[in-house]
XYZ file of C-alpha atoms in Angstrom:
700
model
C -11.906 24.470 -34.435
C -9.700 21.240 -33.222
C -9.705 18.238 -36.019
C -10.067 15.170 -34.186
C -6.822 12.092 -35.240
C -8.546 8.428 -36.989
C -6.780 5.922 -36.626
C -6.135 4.134 -39.861
C -7.149 0.789 -39.791
C -4.506 -1.835 -39.599
C -2.990 -3.352 -43.511
C -4.600 -6.369 -44.273
C -2.069 -9.430 -43.988
C -1.893 -10.041 -47.805
C 0.075 -13.188 -49.131
C 3.340 -12.075 -52.145
C 1.148 -16.022 -54.077
C -2.206 -12.778 -54.006
C -0.504 -10.372 -55.172
C 0.990 -11.690 -58.192
C -0.464 -12.967 -60.503
C 2.787 -15.137 -62.192
C 3.517 -16.022 -58.450
C 0.417 -17.087 -58.100
C 0.088 -19.853 -60.181
C 3.729 -21.078 -59.796
C 1.630 -22.015 -55.592
C -0.294 -24.371 -57.918
C 1.549 -26.799 -57.307
C 1.997 -26.258 -53.463
C -1.818 -26.298 -53.166
C -3.015 -22.320 -54.242
C -2.283 -18.744 -52.702
C -4.041 -18.522 -49.520
C -7.844 -17.712 -49.864
C -9.673 -14.599 -48.710
C -10.845 -16.474 -45.398
C -7.628 -18.037 -44.988
C -5.635 -16.869 -41.246
C -2.194 -16.239 -42.379
C 0.383 -16.434 -38.781
C 1.225 -12.851 -38.283
C 5.004 -13.500 -37.946
C 8.301 -13.018 -39.640
C 10.192 -15.465 -41.376
C 13.815 -15.879 -42.038
C 13.214 -15.995 -45.313
C 11.865 -13.350 -47.526
C 11.337 -12.083 -50.755
C 15.095 -10.155 -50.657
C 17.004 -12.980 -49.315
C 14.883 -15.280 -51.769
C 16.799 -13.323 -54.947
C 20.845 -13.997 -53.777
C 20.056 -17.316 -53.165
C 18.673 -17.164 -56.549
C 21.604 -15.014 -58.235
C 24.437 -17.431 -55.851
C 22.774 -20.322 -58.320
C 22.726 -18.330 -61.352
C 26.715 -17.062 -60.342
C 27.936 -20.642 -59.854
C 25.700 -22.003 -63.021
C 28.470 -18.999 -65.215
C 31.461 -20.147 -63.183
C 31.197 -24.011 -63.453
C 29.802 -23.107 -67.150
C 32.733 -21.715 -68.418
C 35.068 -23.495 -66.881
C 36.458 -26.060 -69.081
C 38.342 -22.330 -70.515
C 39.449 -22.037 -66.872
C 42.872 -24.061 -68.018
C 44.715 -22.074 -70.474
C 46.061 -25.440 -72.607
C 42.620 -26.307 -73.250
C 42.307 -23.176 -75.365
C 43.712 -25.312 -78.672
C 41.382 -26.450 -81.321
C 38.681 -24.717 -80.669
C 38.298 -26.183 -77.649
C 36.487 -22.525 -76.130
C 33.892 -22.043 -79.057
C 32.776 -26.133 -78.953
C 32.381 -25.648 -75.590
C 31.009 -22.060 -75.341
C 33.572 -21.535 -72.736
C 35.150 -18.156 -74.172
C 35.949 -15.419 -71.827
C 37.833 -12.026 -72.229
C 38.462 -12.542 -68.040
C 40.344 -15.314 -68.860
C 42.440 -14.180 -72.268
C 42.569 -10.589 -71.535
C 44.264 -11.343 -67.997
C 47.584 -12.382 -70.485
C 46.936 -9.707 -73.460
C 46.988 -7.138 -71.307
C 49.902 -7.536 -69.595
C 48.340 -8.563 -66.212
C 50.325 -12.150 -65.795
C 53.482 -9.632 -66.833
C 52.272 -7.064 -63.628
C 52.133 -4.873 -65.679
C 48.931 -2.211 -64.560
C 46.959 -1.051 -66.494
C 47.394 2.619 -67.970
C 50.876 2.611 -67.142
C 52.796 -0.002 -68.373
C 50.219 -0.682 -70.850
C 47.266 1.391 -72.441
C 44.294 -0.695 -71.727
C 41.158 -1.020 -73.465
C 38.280 -0.316 -71.101
C 37.248 2.228 -69.165
C 38.895 2.957 -65.412
C 37.229 0.945 -63.119
C 37.634 -1.963 -65.793
C 41.172 -1.363 -65.096
C 41.620 -1.161 -61.808
C 39.845 -4.611 -61.298
C 41.658 -6.090 -63.289
C 44.475 -5.204 -61.223
C 42.693 -5.388 -58.115
C 42.814 -9.223 -58.081
C 46.066 -10.008 -61.070
C 47.502 -8.584 -57.584
C 46.754 -12.138 -55.961
C 46.849 -14.022 -58.529
C 50.015 -12.700 -59.730
C 51.227 -14.792 -56.671
C 51.176 -18.452 -58.168
C 52.403 -20.610 -59.862
C 52.669 -20.403 -63.346
C 53.128 -22.735 -66.655
C 56.026 -25.229 -65.920
C 57.959 -27.710 -68.273
C 57.128 -31.002 -67.710
C 59.839 -34.003 -69.652
C 59.399 -37.368 -70.126
C 62.408 -39.781 -70.551
C 62.764 -42.037 -73.603
C 65.396 -44.444 -74.070
C 67.279 -42.338 -72.446
C 66.722 -38.950 -73.603
C 64.864 -36.588 -72.159
C 61.466 -34.970 -73.940
C 60.058 -32.165 -73.494
C 55.931 -33.903 -72.333
C 53.491 -31.104 -71.385
C 53.230 -27.353 -69.536
C 51.675 -27.761 -65.551
C 48.297 -25.574 -64.876
C 48.712 -21.434 -65.248
C 47.527 -20.877 -61.855
C 47.492 -17.811 -62.081
C 45.445 -17.008 -65.033
C 43.354 -20.248 -63.055
C 42.719 -17.469 -60.170
C 42.253 -14.551 -62.173
C 39.453 -16.537 -63.147
C 38.049 -16.835 -59.485
C 38.873 -14.293 -57.902
C 36.886 -12.320 -61.252
C 34.114 -15.355 -60.667
C 33.774 -14.075 -56.703
C 33.841 -11.340 -57.872
C 30.889 -10.770 -59.860
C 28.816 -12.807 -57.985
C 29.304 -10.150 -55.386
C 28.940 -8.096 -58.000
C 25.615 -9.203 -59.642
C 23.885 -9.750 -56.260
C 24.269 -5.843 -55.258
C 22.107 -5.833 -59.003
C 20.150 -7.741 -57.960
C 19.063 -6.377 -53.982
C 18.439 -3.071 -55.764
C 16.691 -3.508 -58.834
C 14.441 -5.413 -56.019
C 14.963 -2.732 -53.916
C 13.408 -0.353 -56.762
C 10.758 -2.298 -57.363
C 9.001 -1.928 -54.570
C 7.554 -4.116 -52.145
C 4.458 -5.037 -54.454
C 6.261 -6.639 -57.530
C 9.865 -7.580 -55.640
C 9.127 -10.183 -57.367
C 9.453 -8.762 -60.635
C 13.755 -8.917 -59.781
C 13.387 -12.543 -60.125
C 13.576 -12.483 -64.653
C 17.649 -11.003 -63.638
C 17.416 -13.937 -60.986
C 16.564 -16.823 -62.510
C 18.362 -14.666 -66.957
C 20.043 -17.463 -68.982
C 21.827 -14.543 -69.824
C 23.095 -13.872 -66.473
C 24.885 -17.349 -65.968
C 25.874 -18.307 -70.430
C 27.224 -13.864 -70.380
C 28.226 -13.140 -66.828
C 31.792 -14.177 -67.076
C 32.097 -12.536 -70.250
C 33.902 -9.441 -69.210
C 32.942 -6.831 -66.697
C 29.280 -5.678 -67.384
C 28.476 -6.604 -64.524
C 30.418 -4.178 -62.935
C 29.186 -1.452 -64.868
C 25.097 -2.962 -63.705
C 25.282 -2.379 -60.623
C 26.474 0.536 -60.124
C 23.474 1.672 -62.965
C 20.877 -0.073 -60.646
C 21.935 0.786 -57.201
C 22.223 4.555 -59.293
C 18.880 3.803 -59.811
C 17.962 2.813 -56.348
C 19.774 5.982 -54.823
C 17.103 7.912 -57.841
C 14.293 5.635 -56.047
C 14.934 6.451 -52.437
C 14.685 10.860 -53.030
C 19.147 10.206 -52.690
C 20.008 12.750 -56.237
C 23.452 12.680 -54.717
C 24.161 9.809 -54.477
C 22.085 8.720 -57.630
C 25.237 10.772 -59.970
C 27.563 9.180 -57.674
C 26.907 5.505 -58.038
C 26.196 6.319 -61.517
C 29.173 8.274 -62.432
C 31.154 5.652 -61.521
C 28.678 3.046 -63.907
C 29.952 5.776 -66.990
C 33.453 4.585 -65.330
C 33.151 1.177 -65.981
C 31.627 1.174 -69.288
C 30.198 4.355 -71.303
C 26.351 3.164 -70.642
C 24.855 4.688 -68.314
C 25.256 8.189 -69.922
C 22.129 7.435 -70.452
C 19.884 7.085 -68.051
C 21.131 10.472 -67.753
C 19.010 11.070 -70.236
C 16.155 9.444 -69.538
C 15.664 11.705 -66.497
C 16.639 14.223 -68.704
C 13.799 13.665 -70.622
C 11.469 12.567 -68.091
C 12.188 15.595 -65.189
C 11.869 17.930 -67.885
C 7.930 16.800 -68.284
C 7.445 17.204 -63.975
C 9.563 20.107 -63.626
C 12.437 18.743 -61.705
C 15.098 20.509 -63.545
C 16.564 20.959 -59.717
C 17.080 16.868 -58.143
C 18.481 15.773 -62.562
C 20.962 19.358 -61.550
C 22.013 17.148 -58.762
C 22.867 13.808 -59.796
C 24.559 15.182 -63.025
C 26.816 18.191 -61.336
C 27.422 14.671 -58.926
C 28.058 12.836 -62.302
C 30.491 15.208 -64.633
C 32.588 15.924 -60.988
C 33.222 11.522 -60.353
C 34.423 11.372 -64.504
C 36.207 13.743 -63.727
C 37.675 13.389 -60.222
C 38.488 9.582 -61.487
C 39.926 10.784 -64.895
C 42.090 13.939 -64.574
C 44.631 12.212 -62.229
C 45.102 8.779 -64.735
C 44.902 10.595 -67.252
C 47.445 12.495 -65.833
C 49.546 9.318 -64.378
C 49.000 7.538 -67.312
C 51.575 6.829 -69.743
C 52.076 7.506 -73.693
C 51.671 3.383 -76.195
C 52.561 4.133 -80.077
C 50.133 2.263 -81.476
C 51.657 -1.483 -81.401
C 51.116 -0.472 -77.519
C 55.462 -0.047 -76.649
C 56.080 2.872 -74.710
C 57.480 5.327 -76.037
C 57.350 8.583 -73.194
C 56.958 8.664 -69.228
C 53.140 10.281 -68.224
C 52.674 13.935 -67.616
C 53.298 13.928 -64.314
C 56.529 12.325 -64.648
C 57.736 14.960 -66.567
C 56.495 17.999 -64.648
C 58.017 16.560 -61.779
C 61.362 15.316 -62.409
C 61.865 18.886 -64.507
C 60.874 17.896 -68.819
C 59.172 19.219 -71.150
C 56.375 17.905 -70.104
C 53.413 20.971 -72.203
C 53.857 19.430 -75.459
C 52.304 16.495 -73.760
C 48.118 17.687 -73.166
C 48.609 17.319 -76.868
C 49.718 14.061 -78.155
C 53.801 12.202 -77.625
C 57.004 11.218 -79.301
C 56.098 10.464 -82.550
C 52.164 10.286 -82.372
C 51.964 8.242 -79.237
C 48.852 8.484 -77.336
C 47.953 9.195 -73.852
C 47.202 5.812 -72.532
C 43.833 7.043 -71.142
C 42.836 7.312 -74.884
C 43.258 3.449 -75.953
C 39.980 2.803 -75.120
C 38.392 6.245 -77.417
C 40.985 5.535 -80.155
C 39.738 1.697 -80.172
C 36.318 2.538 -80.361
C 36.233 5.111 -83.469
C 38.334 3.144 -85.036
C 36.965 -0.083 -85.158
C 35.148 -1.590 -87.751
C 31.553 -2.749 -87.288
C 30.967 -6.031 -85.116
C 29.863 -9.560 -85.542
C 27.322 -9.165 -83.551
C 25.766 -5.245 -85.696
C 23.222 -4.621 -87.593
C 26.072 -3.729 -90.026
C 27.374 -6.986 -89.956
C 24.476 -7.641 -91.214
C 23.831 -5.878 -93.699
C 27.485 -5.695 -95.254
C 26.763 -9.392 -95.256
C 23.681 -8.835 -97.301
C 25.077 -6.304 -99.741
C 28.266 -9.128 -101.033
C 26.353 -12.159 -100.748
C 23.484 -11.322 -102.036
C 21.677 -9.024 -105.028
C 19.712 -5.976 -103.081
C 17.920 -4.221 -106.624
C 14.982 -3.620 -106.822
C 12.828 -6.089 -107.993
C 15.978 -8.998 -107.609
C 14.675 -12.444 -106.363
C 16.170 -11.336 -102.981
C 13.559 -8.848 -103.833
C 10.396 -9.668 -104.521
C 11.155 -13.316 -102.009
C 11.289 -10.393 -99.251
C 8.714 -8.202 -99.855
C 6.602 -11.105 -100.356
C 7.402 -12.877 -97.371
C 7.454 -9.488 -95.146
C 4.208 -8.519 -96.266
C 2.681 -11.755 -94.394
C 4.246 -11.747 -91.762
C 3.125 -7.562 -90.837
C -0.106 -9.190 -92.037
C -0.573 -11.792 -89.676
C 0.853 -9.629 -86.829
C -1.396 -7.146 -86.736
C -4.086 -8.586 -87.059
C -3.768 -10.964 -83.904
C -2.665 -7.118 -82.849
C -6.042 -5.653 -83.398
C -7.506 -8.662 -82.783
C -6.826 -9.549 -78.868
C -6.541 -5.181 -78.619
C -8.638 -3.018 -81.709
C -7.711 -0.010 -79.096
C -4.488 -0.278 -80.747
C -5.456 -0.173 -84.373
C -4.485 2.762 -85.463
C -0.788 1.962 -83.989
C -0.901 -1.157 -85.526
C -2.127 -0.220 -89.195
C 0.925 2.568 -88.899
C 4.036 0.574 -87.549
C 2.558 -2.099 -90.278
C 2.580 0.371 -93.408
C 5.440 1.632 -91.926
C 8.280 -1.466 -91.393
C 7.109 -2.841 -95.168
C 7.989 0.410 -96.340
C 10.878 0.452 -94.155
C 11.609 -3.379 -95.285
C 10.771 -2.813 -99.418
C 11.844 0.780 -99.930
C 14.477 1.825 -96.907
C 16.597 -1.200 -97.339
C 17.413 -2.486 -100.754
C 18.940 1.332 -100.987
C 20.959 0.995 -98.128
C 22.360 -2.735 -99.030
C 22.897 -0.807 -102.794
C 25.168 1.848 -101.446
C 27.100 -0.333 -99.029
C 27.752 -3.552 -101.780
C 28.826 -0.523 -104.418
C 31.378 1.294 -102.059
C 31.462 0.160 -98.921
C 31.047 1.195 -95.149
C 34.380 3.317 -94.674
C 35.072 3.151 -90.679
C 33.750 7.039 -91.336
C 30.927 6.955 -92.968
C 30.022 3.955 -90.286
C 30.482 5.798 -87.611
C 28.522 8.559 -89.535
C 25.818 6.594 -89.898
C 25.688 4.884 -85.848
C 26.011 8.495 -84.508
C 22.758 9.626 -86.872
C 20.868 6.661 -86.058
C 21.067 6.918 -81.975
C 20.731 10.894 -82.764
C 17.389 9.613 -84.018
C 16.154 8.056 -82.034
C 17.026 9.717 -78.929
C 15.271 11.916 -80.442
C 12.272 10.330 -80.696
C 12.402 8.557 -77.570
C 12.379 12.652 -76.109
C 9.418 13.319 -78.081
C 7.219 9.819 -76.944
C 8.230 11.203 -73.395
C 6.900 14.619 -73.463
C 3.162 13.748 -75.534
C 3.201 10.341 -74.365
C -1.035 10.729 -72.452
C 0.509 9.991 -69.141
C 4.393 9.764 -68.144
C 6.218 7.348 -68.307
C 6.936 5.905 -65.388
C 11.198 6.056 -65.987
C 12.148 2.513 -66.034
C 10.536 2.658 -69.477
C 11.789 5.273 -71.204
C 15.547 3.921 -69.781
C 14.937 0.554 -71.686
C 14.193 2.386 -75.206
C 17.389 4.147 -74.846
C 20.103 1.781 -73.809
C 17.681 -1.077 -76.614
C 18.138 1.755 -79.571
C 22.553 2.287 -78.246
C 22.964 -1.089 -79.235
C 20.443 -2.256 -82.448
C 21.979 1.734 -84.068
C 25.457 0.945 -82.206
C 28.594 -0.677 -84.639
C 29.349 -3.120 -81.354
C 26.779 -5.625 -79.533
C 29.223 -7.451 -77.438
C 27.330 -10.905 -75.904
C 27.563 -9.791 -72.819
C 25.997 -6.434 -73.162
C 22.911 -7.884 -73.126
C 23.030 -8.386 -69.378
C 22.595 -3.383 -69.336
C 19.047 -5.004 -70.597
C 17.976 -6.838 -67.747
C 17.743 -4.772 -65.258
C 15.977 -2.394 -66.930
C 13.087 -5.781 -67.975
C 12.160 -7.143 -64.029
C 11.613 -3.128 -63.397
C 9.885 -1.442 -67.032
C 8.484 -5.184 -68.428
C 8.255 -7.648 -65.759
C 6.242 -10.321 -68.119
C 8.035 -13.584 -68.804
C 6.259 -14.933 -71.815
C 7.835 -12.878 -74.436
C 10.528 -12.292 -71.859
C 12.241 -15.434 -72.367
C 11.649 -15.954 -75.517
C 14.434 -12.470 -75.847
C 16.511 -15.020 -73.590
C 15.507 -17.959 -75.633
C 17.352 -16.202 -78.999
C 20.562 -14.665 -76.879
C 21.419 -18.242 -76.601
C 20.985 -18.840 -80.101
C 22.168 -15.977 -81.233
C 25.322 -16.379 -78.827
C 25.929 -20.743 -80.417
C 25.503 -19.961 -83.511
C 28.828 -16.804 -83.015
C 31.097 -19.899 -81.208
C 29.912 -22.286 -84.356
C 31.089 -19.550 -86.498
C 33.797 -19.134 -85.557
C 34.809 -22.914 -85.692
C 33.741 -22.225 -89.133
C 36.699 -19.875 -89.887
C 38.177 -20.992 -87.767
C 38.875 -24.252 -90.383
C 37.934 -22.902 -93.661
C 34.078 -24.165 -93.469
C 35.795 -28.062 -92.605
C 33.693 -28.116 -89.607
C 30.765 -24.746 -87.661
C 27.848 -23.242 -89.651
C 27.447 -20.880 -91.898
C 27.945 -17.272 -91.537
C 24.462 -16.792 -92.608
C 22.741 -18.392 -88.867
C 25.346 -16.434 -87.311
C 23.426 -13.568 -88.952
C 20.426 -15.237 -88.752
C 20.327 -15.076 -85.162
C 21.048 -11.534 -85.154
C 17.976 -10.869 -87.670
C 15.801 -12.589 -84.897
C 17.574 -11.051 -81.646
C 16.795 -7.968 -82.566
C 13.388 -8.051 -83.924
C 12.270 -9.861 -79.882
C 14.573 -6.581 -78.802
C 12.608 -3.821 -81.701
C 8.619 -6.531 -80.582
C 10.255 -6.089 -76.433
C 10.521 -2.173 -77.306
C 7.545 -1.788 -78.646
C 5.335 -3.555 -76.058
C 6.540 -0.669 -74.342
C 5.555 2.092 -76.253
C 2.366 1.245 -76.566
C 2.118 0.864 -72.371
C 3.599 3.807 -71.902
C 0.129 5.346 -74.550
C -2.223 2.667 -73.633
C -1.195 3.076 -69.754
C -3.420 0.638 -68.086
C -1.768 -1.077 -70.521
C 1.503 -1.561 -68.187
C 1.145 -4.270 -65.396
C 3.482 -2.313 -62.722
C 0.771 0.399 -63.757
C -2.650 -1.316 -62.603
C -0.745 -4.268 -60.454
C -2.694 -7.283 -63.291
C -6.131 -6.183 -62.893
C -8.220 -5.180 -65.571
C -11.487 -4.425 -65.190
C -12.850 -0.443 -66.653
C -12.672 1.202 -63.586
C -8.765 0.130 -63.294
C -8.246 1.229 -66.794
C -9.995 4.053 -66.505
C -8.112 5.254 -63.406
C -4.557 4.058 -64.774
C -4.642 5.909 -68.815
C -5.605 9.590 -67.141
C -3.540 10.476 -63.969
C -6.036 13.187 -63.452
C -8.254 10.648 -62.098
C -5.998 8.892 -60.170
C -4.867 8.788 -55.811
C -2.444 8.447 -53.871
C -2.919 5.530 -53.513
C -2.099 4.250 -56.982
C 1.341 3.296 -58.718
C 2.845 5.470 -60.139
C 6.251 5.011 -61.196
C 8.220 3.201 -57.914
C 11.790 4.029 -59.502
C 11.091 6.888 -60.652
C 11.605 9.138 -57.254
C 10.846 12.383 -56.914
C 8.918 12.123 -59.716
C 6.476 9.474 -58.391
C 2.628 11.382 -58.538
C 4.255 13.907 -59.599
C 2.250 15.925 -61.476
C 3.346 17.368 -64.868
C 4.179 21.170 -65.047
C 4.378 20.731 -69.252
C 4.506 18.296 -71.659
C 0.981 15.460 -72.182
C -0.953 15.185 -75.868
C -2.554 18.159 -76.087
C 0.927 20.375 -74.740
C -1.506 20.217 -71.327
C -0.038 20.389 -67.765
C -1.425 17.685 -65.330
C -2.513 18.386 -62.113
C -1.387 16.616 -59.495
C -4.203 15.036 -56.474
C -3.836 18.236 -53.890
C -4.569 20.868 -56.621
C -7.415 19.469 -57.232
C -8.669 18.495 -53.847
C -8.090 21.825 -53.344
C -10.584 23.600 -56.690
C -13.155 20.514 -56.053
C -15.139 23.716 -54.222
C -14.937 26.119 -57.307
C -15.575 23.621 -60.324
C -18.801 24.248 -61.854
C -17.396 27.294 -62.324
C -14.411 26.378 -64.247
C -14.279 27.643 -68.154
C -12.953 24.764 -69.303
C -14.379 22.032 -67.741
C -11.837 20.029 -66.025
C -12.333 20.234 -63.153
C -16.581 18.954 -63.291
C -15.056 15.936 -65.590
C -12.446 15.230 -62.328
C -15.252 15.239 -59.548
C -16.981 13.245 -61.997
C -14.575 10.741 -62.503
C -14.039 11.388 -58.391
C -18.044 10.530 -58.155
C -18.443 13.749 -55.793
C -20.751 16.066 -55.725
C -18.846 20.348 -56.677
C -19.108 21.678 -53.767
C -19.834 18.587 -51.061
C -16.994 17.350 -48.902
C -14.587 14.441 -50.628
C -14.955 10.536 -49.184
C -12.926 8.516 -49.127
C -16.109 5.667 -50.209
C -17.485 8.603 -52.511
C -13.986 7.466 -54.530
C -14.479 3.635 -53.972
C -18.557 3.967 -55.810
C -17.195 5.083 -58.354
C -14.593 2.702 -59.071
C -11.692 3.813 -57.245
C -10.821 5.696 -59.607
C -11.206 8.514 -57.338
C -8.589 12.044 -55.855
C -6.706 10.520 -53.964
C -8.673 11.917 -50.371
C -9.345 10.949 -47.856
C -12.340 10.448 -44.835
C -10.993 13.343 -42.237
C -12.642 15.039 -39.887
C -13.562 18.054 -41.489
C -14.407 16.574 -45.220
C -10.744 16.860 -45.832
C -8.240 15.668 -48.124
C -4.932 14.019 -47.167
C -2.283 14.697 -48.964
C 1.241 13.344 -50.673
C 4.113 14.099 -47.877
C 6.972 16.510 -48.531
C 9.686 14.580 -48.784
C 13.385 15.551 -48.015
C 16.347 14.628 -50.073
C 17.601 11.236 -48.681
C 21.519 10.291 -48.886
C 23.708 7.554 -48.454
C 21.165 5.832 -46.103
C 18.261 6.733 -47.434
C 19.016 3.409 -49.264
C 18.251 1.474 -46.526
C 14.939 2.903 -45.727
C 11.308 1.507 -47.508
C 9.991 3.871 -49.331
C 7.119 6.140 -47.687
C 4.386 5.632 -50.286
C 1.434 7.493 -48.658
C 0.339 10.423 -45.993
C -0.822 8.106 -42.931
C -0.236 5.384 -43.857
C 2.980 2.343 -43.174
C 4.661 1.442 -46.314
C 2.789 -0.700 -47.989
C 0.109 -1.586 -45.899
C -2.493 -2.291 -48.590
C -0.928 -4.005 -51.378
C -2.103 -6.503 -53.290
C -5.069 -6.025 -51.809
C -6.943 -4.792 -54.100
C -7.357 -3.062 -57.029
C -4.799 0.565 -57.845
C -7.032 3.113 -55.985
C -8.224 1.312 -53.787
């Protein structure tokens, strides 16, 4: 018997202010969001959310350019002006230090300390900048004598700064657009955290990191559009700019392993590896060989081979211990000590400044203060969220034991033996490995598979806090991940305030060092600012972990709704329907069932499998199908309808009221490639993309 097709009702038009609580509150300034019965014009306006975000990021980029414009003229880099004006920029400093001002080509004529694509960007901008005029001596007449007065402005450096700022503005726009598209139309305004971030203004022109952020954000968007090869290509380019996108591949492994999506993961990883090899190998063959003083002492492997020289010894190193220019990045990061903003630097200063022995005055004071703070925070969290009592108590105990017992032991060892680079590298690597394993176990055993941005955020935070180098501009790595993992403004703004305080104290301490203490602030202020920033990052990571363990607290999955039925539907994957938000950035992981892992080691099932098993629910030995049907509000063996799911608090099994009572199943998507970035995300069968955005709570 033929089944009649039912025409779905047209989706309700909902204003953005009604679907986003933050936007709804902000709209009170102009009268508040439209009411339930307000007539909203059915027409599209030019001022779309994405265009508004582009305008915001352009404003932020211009502010960032203006904030550092005082250092555009290299003549002002005297008397600590670059620090007192907070305008220091590697873009200006490295133009001369990397030999670009002398028309040297990175890797061929100078061993650039950055990965290949940053060197390529520097060279690309230096070509037009080199045609500007250099500094020229100006003389004045002093009693008939020609006396030197001053130098004119080095316009080469200024043009290099201007063009780089233009490139970075484009990269920032791409990163914000990719973040907004990855979040989806329901959460598009979450990208405003990225576009309006104070850290973006302060650090956009500090270094070239925004290029890596753009590639990483593009790779995440491609993955969300089910284009694994394109995602691998973009992540590979990100790795060639900064190494941190490697963590994205690791996070994908964790979530894909639990969901059984290893084939898609393999496509991404293989493409990323091929991309890196295709760029690195030719560059390694044509790069010159340099000694430790950055003097070129040997030609490249390819040049030596082409001229008939003995090129085989160059595979292991150049003459007199010279190294291939491409190895400069690896050597620098292996040989450098603890950087200013790192935990290791603060620990070294603390061990030298204060006696860390047990029961010393400092130790007793730290124990008492830590106990008071931990008890206050734990009590507040338990009162606010009673369901997290066990987690809060365990975390509080672990924090106090770490600060009171473990930290004094580490500081005493540093005080007695110092912190050699080899030991520091070992500690850094071991700490990162332990953190990664912990995040992997969390992903594996969480009651519901975490969203991909949540895992990526935790991995990047673990890398930054455990690494011996935490440059100020690294903070923009986290901006798109925060917007996707935990789009909440209050803690985000607190973190941004801490980042600004770190930058201020850092430069003021540099002035203190350069003036032998006559001006500026002592190191303790700077270390304290770094510790505060790191603490806020740990708190943000703690909230993300809490939302992984209790998905009903995740604003992305719940949409801001907090009714008991919605919490039940969010915390129990077996009760979710296909209309609920799962993992917008997950791509093939979105609404995918878990084939392994879980809190009790039992795999979850997809809504399609649950719907097929409903008629036999009463005969299931473990009773799970009966529970699922009870949660869905249906009688075992009866046809499932959307009305039954609504009566059960919209925690149904994701079925639709077809003519024959058959459930609607989520359509299978074929992998999409480059064009996928420009196509709307399909959410479910039988409905237009995001047809019911904001019209009701998840599961509606």
